[in-house]
Short mmCIF file of C-alpha atoms in Angstrom, two decimals:
data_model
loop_
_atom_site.label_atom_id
_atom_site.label_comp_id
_atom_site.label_asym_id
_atom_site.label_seq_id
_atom_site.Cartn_x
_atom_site.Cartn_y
_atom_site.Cartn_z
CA UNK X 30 0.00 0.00 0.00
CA UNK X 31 0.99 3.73 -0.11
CA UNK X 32 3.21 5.03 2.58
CA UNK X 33 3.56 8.03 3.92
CA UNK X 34 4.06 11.07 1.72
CA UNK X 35 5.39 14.56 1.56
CA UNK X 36 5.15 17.28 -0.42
CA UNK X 37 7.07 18.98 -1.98
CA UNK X 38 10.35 17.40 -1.89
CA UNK X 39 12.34 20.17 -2.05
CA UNK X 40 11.81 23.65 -1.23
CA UNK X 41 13.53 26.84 -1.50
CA UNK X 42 12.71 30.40 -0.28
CA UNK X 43 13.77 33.53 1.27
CA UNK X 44 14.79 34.54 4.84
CA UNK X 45 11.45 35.98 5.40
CA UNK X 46 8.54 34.00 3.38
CA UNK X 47 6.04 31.93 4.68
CA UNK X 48 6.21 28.12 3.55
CA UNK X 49 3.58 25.19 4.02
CA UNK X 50 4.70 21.59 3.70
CA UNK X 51 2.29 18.88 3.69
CA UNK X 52 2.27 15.46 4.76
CA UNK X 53 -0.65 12.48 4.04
CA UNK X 54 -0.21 10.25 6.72
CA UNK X 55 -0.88 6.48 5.80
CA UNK X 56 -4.46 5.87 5.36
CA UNK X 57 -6.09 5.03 8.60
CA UNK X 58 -3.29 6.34 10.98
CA UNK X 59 -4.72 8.11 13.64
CA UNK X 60 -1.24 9.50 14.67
CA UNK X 61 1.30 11.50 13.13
CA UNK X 62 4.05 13.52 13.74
CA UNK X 63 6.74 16.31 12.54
CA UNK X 64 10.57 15.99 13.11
CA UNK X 65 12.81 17.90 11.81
CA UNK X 66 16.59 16.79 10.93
CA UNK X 67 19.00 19.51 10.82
CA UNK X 68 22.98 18.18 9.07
CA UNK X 69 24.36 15.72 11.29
CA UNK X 70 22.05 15.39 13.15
CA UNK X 71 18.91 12.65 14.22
CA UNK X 72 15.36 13.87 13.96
CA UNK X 73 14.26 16.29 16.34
CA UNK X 74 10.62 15.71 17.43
CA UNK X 75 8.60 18.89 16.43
CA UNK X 76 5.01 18.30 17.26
CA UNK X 77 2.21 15.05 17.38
CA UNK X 78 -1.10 14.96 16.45
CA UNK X 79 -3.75 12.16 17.53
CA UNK X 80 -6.80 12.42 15.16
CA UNK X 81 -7.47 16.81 14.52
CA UNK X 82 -6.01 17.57 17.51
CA UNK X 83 -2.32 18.76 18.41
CA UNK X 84 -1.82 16.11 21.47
CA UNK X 85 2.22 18.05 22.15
CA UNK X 86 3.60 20.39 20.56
CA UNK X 87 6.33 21.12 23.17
CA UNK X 88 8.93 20.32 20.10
CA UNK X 89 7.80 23.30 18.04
CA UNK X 90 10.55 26.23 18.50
CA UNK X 91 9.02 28.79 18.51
CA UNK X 92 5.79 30.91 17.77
CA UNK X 93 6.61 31.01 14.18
CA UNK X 94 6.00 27.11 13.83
CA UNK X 95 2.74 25.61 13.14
CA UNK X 96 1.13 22.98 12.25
CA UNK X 97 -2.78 21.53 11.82
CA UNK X 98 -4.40 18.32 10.96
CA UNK X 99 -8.22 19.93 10.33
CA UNK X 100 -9.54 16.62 8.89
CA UNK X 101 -7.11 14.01 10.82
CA UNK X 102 -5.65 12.97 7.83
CA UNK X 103 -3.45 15.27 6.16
CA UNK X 104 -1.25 17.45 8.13
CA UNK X 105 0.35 20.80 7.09
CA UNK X 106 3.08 22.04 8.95
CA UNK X 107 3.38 26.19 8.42
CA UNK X 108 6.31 28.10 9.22
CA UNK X 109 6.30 32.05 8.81
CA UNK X 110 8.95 34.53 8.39
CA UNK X 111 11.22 32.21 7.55
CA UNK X 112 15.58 32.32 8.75
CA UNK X 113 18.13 30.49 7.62
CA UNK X 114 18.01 28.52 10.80
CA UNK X 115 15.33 26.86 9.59
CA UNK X 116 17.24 24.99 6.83
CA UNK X 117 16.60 21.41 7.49
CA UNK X 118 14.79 18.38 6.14
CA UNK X 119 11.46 17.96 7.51
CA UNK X 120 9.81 14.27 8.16
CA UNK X 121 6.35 13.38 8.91
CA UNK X 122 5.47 9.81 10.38
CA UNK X 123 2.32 8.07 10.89
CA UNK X 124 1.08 5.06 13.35
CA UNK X 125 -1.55 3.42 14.02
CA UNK X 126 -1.55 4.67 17.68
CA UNK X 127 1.13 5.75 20.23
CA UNK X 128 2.49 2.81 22.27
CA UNK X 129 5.44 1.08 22.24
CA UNK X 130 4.30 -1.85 19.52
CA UNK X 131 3.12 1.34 16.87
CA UNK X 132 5.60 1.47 14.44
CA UNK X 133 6.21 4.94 12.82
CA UNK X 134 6.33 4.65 9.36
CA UNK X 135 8.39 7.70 8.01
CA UNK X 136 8.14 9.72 5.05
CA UNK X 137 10.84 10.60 2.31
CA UNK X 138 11.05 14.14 3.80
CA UNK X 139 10.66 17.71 2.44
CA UNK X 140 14.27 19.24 2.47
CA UNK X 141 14.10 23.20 2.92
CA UNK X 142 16.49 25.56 2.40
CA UNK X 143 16.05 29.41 3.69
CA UNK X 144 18.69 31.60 1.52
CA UNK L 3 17.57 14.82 30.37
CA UNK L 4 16.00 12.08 28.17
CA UNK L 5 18.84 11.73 26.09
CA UNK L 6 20.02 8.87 23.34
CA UNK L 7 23.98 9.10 22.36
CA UNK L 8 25.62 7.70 19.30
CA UNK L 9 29.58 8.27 19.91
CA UNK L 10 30.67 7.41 16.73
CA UNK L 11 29.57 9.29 13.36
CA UNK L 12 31.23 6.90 11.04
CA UNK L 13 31.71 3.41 11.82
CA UNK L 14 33.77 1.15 8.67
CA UNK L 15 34.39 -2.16 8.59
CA UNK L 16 35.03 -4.91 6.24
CA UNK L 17 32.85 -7.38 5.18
CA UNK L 18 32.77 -10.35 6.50
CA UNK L 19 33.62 -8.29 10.15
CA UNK L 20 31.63 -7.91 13.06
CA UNK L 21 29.67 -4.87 13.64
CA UNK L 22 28.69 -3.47 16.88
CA UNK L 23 26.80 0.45 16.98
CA UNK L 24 26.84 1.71 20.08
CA UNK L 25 24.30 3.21 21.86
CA UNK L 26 24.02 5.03 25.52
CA UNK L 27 20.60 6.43 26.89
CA UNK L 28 19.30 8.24 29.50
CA UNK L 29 15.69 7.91 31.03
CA UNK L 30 14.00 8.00 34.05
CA UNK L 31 11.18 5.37 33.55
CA UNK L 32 11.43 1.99 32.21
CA UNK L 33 13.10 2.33 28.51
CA UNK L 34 11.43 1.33 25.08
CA UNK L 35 14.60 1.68 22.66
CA UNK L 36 14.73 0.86 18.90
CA UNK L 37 17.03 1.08 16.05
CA UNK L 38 16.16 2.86 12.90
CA UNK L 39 18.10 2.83 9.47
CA UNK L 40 18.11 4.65 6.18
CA UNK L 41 19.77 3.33 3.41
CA UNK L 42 20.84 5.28 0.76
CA UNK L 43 18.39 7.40 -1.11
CA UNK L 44 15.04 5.52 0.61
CA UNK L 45 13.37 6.96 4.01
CA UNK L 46 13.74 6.27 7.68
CA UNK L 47 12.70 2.75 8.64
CA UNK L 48 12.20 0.60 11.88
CA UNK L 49 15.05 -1.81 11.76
CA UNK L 50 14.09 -3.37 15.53
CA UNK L 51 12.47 -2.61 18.73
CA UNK L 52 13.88 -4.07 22.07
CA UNK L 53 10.46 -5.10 23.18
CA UNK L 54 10.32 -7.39 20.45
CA UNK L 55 13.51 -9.26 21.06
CA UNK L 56 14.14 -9.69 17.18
CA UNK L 57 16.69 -10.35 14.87
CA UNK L 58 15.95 -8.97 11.89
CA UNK L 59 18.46 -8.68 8.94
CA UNK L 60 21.29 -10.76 11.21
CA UNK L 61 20.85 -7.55 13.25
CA UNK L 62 20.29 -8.05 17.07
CA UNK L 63 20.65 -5.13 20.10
CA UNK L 64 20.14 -6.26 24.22
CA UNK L 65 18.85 -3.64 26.56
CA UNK L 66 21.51 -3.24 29.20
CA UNK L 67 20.00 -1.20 32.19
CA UNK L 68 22.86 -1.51 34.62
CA UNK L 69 25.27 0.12 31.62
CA UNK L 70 21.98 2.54 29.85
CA UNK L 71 22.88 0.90 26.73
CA UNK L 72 21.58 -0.60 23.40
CA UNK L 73 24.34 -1.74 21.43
CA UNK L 74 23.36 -2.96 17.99
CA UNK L 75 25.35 -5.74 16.80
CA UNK L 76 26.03 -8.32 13.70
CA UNK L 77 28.51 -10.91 13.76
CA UNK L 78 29.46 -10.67 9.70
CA UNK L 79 28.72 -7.60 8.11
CA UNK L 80 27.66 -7.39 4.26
CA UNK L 81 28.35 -4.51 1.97
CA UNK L 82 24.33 -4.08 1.89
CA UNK L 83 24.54 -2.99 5.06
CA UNK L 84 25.94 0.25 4.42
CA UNK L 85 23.50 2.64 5.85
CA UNK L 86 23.03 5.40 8.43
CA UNK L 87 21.73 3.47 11.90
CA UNK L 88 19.77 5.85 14.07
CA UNK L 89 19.22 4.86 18.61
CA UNK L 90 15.99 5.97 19.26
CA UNK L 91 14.14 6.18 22.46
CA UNK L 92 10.21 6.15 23.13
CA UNK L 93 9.77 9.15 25.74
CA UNK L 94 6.65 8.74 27.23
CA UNK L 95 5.69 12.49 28.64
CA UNK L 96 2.42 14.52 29.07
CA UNK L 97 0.47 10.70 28.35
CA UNK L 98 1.83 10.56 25.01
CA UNK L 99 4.70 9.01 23.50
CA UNK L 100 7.33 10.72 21.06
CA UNK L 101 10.44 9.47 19.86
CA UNK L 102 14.36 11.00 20.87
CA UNK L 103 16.70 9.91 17.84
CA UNK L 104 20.64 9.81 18.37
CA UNK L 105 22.51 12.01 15.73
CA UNK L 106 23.20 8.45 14.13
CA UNK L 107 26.46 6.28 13.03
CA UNK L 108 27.31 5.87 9.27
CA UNK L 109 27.67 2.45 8.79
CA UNK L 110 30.98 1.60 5.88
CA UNK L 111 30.57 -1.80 4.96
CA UNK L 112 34.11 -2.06 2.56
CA UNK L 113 34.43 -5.19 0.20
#
């Protein structure tokens, strides 16, 4: 079946713009999640969703972040007035719940870069 | 701190050579740890989860509590292996769960 997927693949703005990047979770998957993988680095939790509602979002970094899930399915993560901090890939993943035995299944990642 | 530590960024081998990726963690509660891997060009996958006690791909990891550790291991490596290997720890805070990723180890599997 389909896995998770993100679009778009690649993106490239200015310090400054607003950006959306979208994620459809695997059909059925009642959670999902953002991380975000700076160079070097492992994924960095951002924010998870069970169903429409934003269950933590203690991973976002600031007031600039956001994300929403107004259908629990597909999830758009927003981020406005964009800095070159922000350069990273971004992952969504999707399980069928959130214990231990719920395997996330990742997506190929929307890789952003903030000139 | 929940915290998951990969010491080594690139690990290289031969094949035919055992492999062992190490892996420290710190938690508070009782640990749920897993390894995840990305090969080249394809997305982050579950490779195993500790809970499970699974060997999956020749691949095997023990949960040492006494040392916080989850060393993934392979007696023979094959050049397929190549990949990056991510420690990851389920965090359970708040009554929900969320994962804590390592910064990873390369895996060079040389011919």
């Amino acid at each position: 079946g389909a896995g998770v997927s993100q679009t778009p693949s690649n993106k490239v703005t200015e310090k400054g713009k607003y950006v959306e990047l979208r994620c459809d979770p695997i059909s059925g998957h009642t959670a999902l999640y953002w991380y975000r993988q700076s160079l070097g680095q492992g994924p960095e939790f951002l924010i998870y969703f069970q169903g429409t509602g934003a269950a933590d979002d203690s991973g976002l970094p600031n007031d600039r972040f956001f994300a929403v899930r107004p259908e629990g399915s597909v999830s758009t993560l927003k981020i406005q007035r964009t800095e070159r901090g922000d350069s990273a890939v971004y992952l969504c993943a999707s399980s069928e719940g959130a214990g231990g035995f719920d395997t996330q299944y990742f997506g190929p990642g929307t890789r952003l870069t903030v000139l | 701190a929940q915290r998951v530590t990969q010491p080594e960024k690139l690990l290289s081998v031969f094949k035919g050579a055992p492999v062992e990726l190490k892996c420290n963690y710190s938690y508070s509660g009782s640990p749920e740890l897993f390894w995840y891997v990305q090969y080249s060009r394809q997305r982050l996958q579950l490779l195993l989860r500790h809970i499970s006690r699974e060997s999956i791909k020749g691949f095997t990891a023990d949960l040492n509590k006494g040392e916080t550790s989850f060393h993934l291991k392979k007696p023979f490596a094959q050049e397929e292996d190549s990949a990056m290997y991510y420690c990851a720890l389920l965090s359970f805070s708040g009554g929900y769960n969320k994962l804590i990723f390592g910064a990873g180890t390369r895996l060079a599997v040389h011919p």
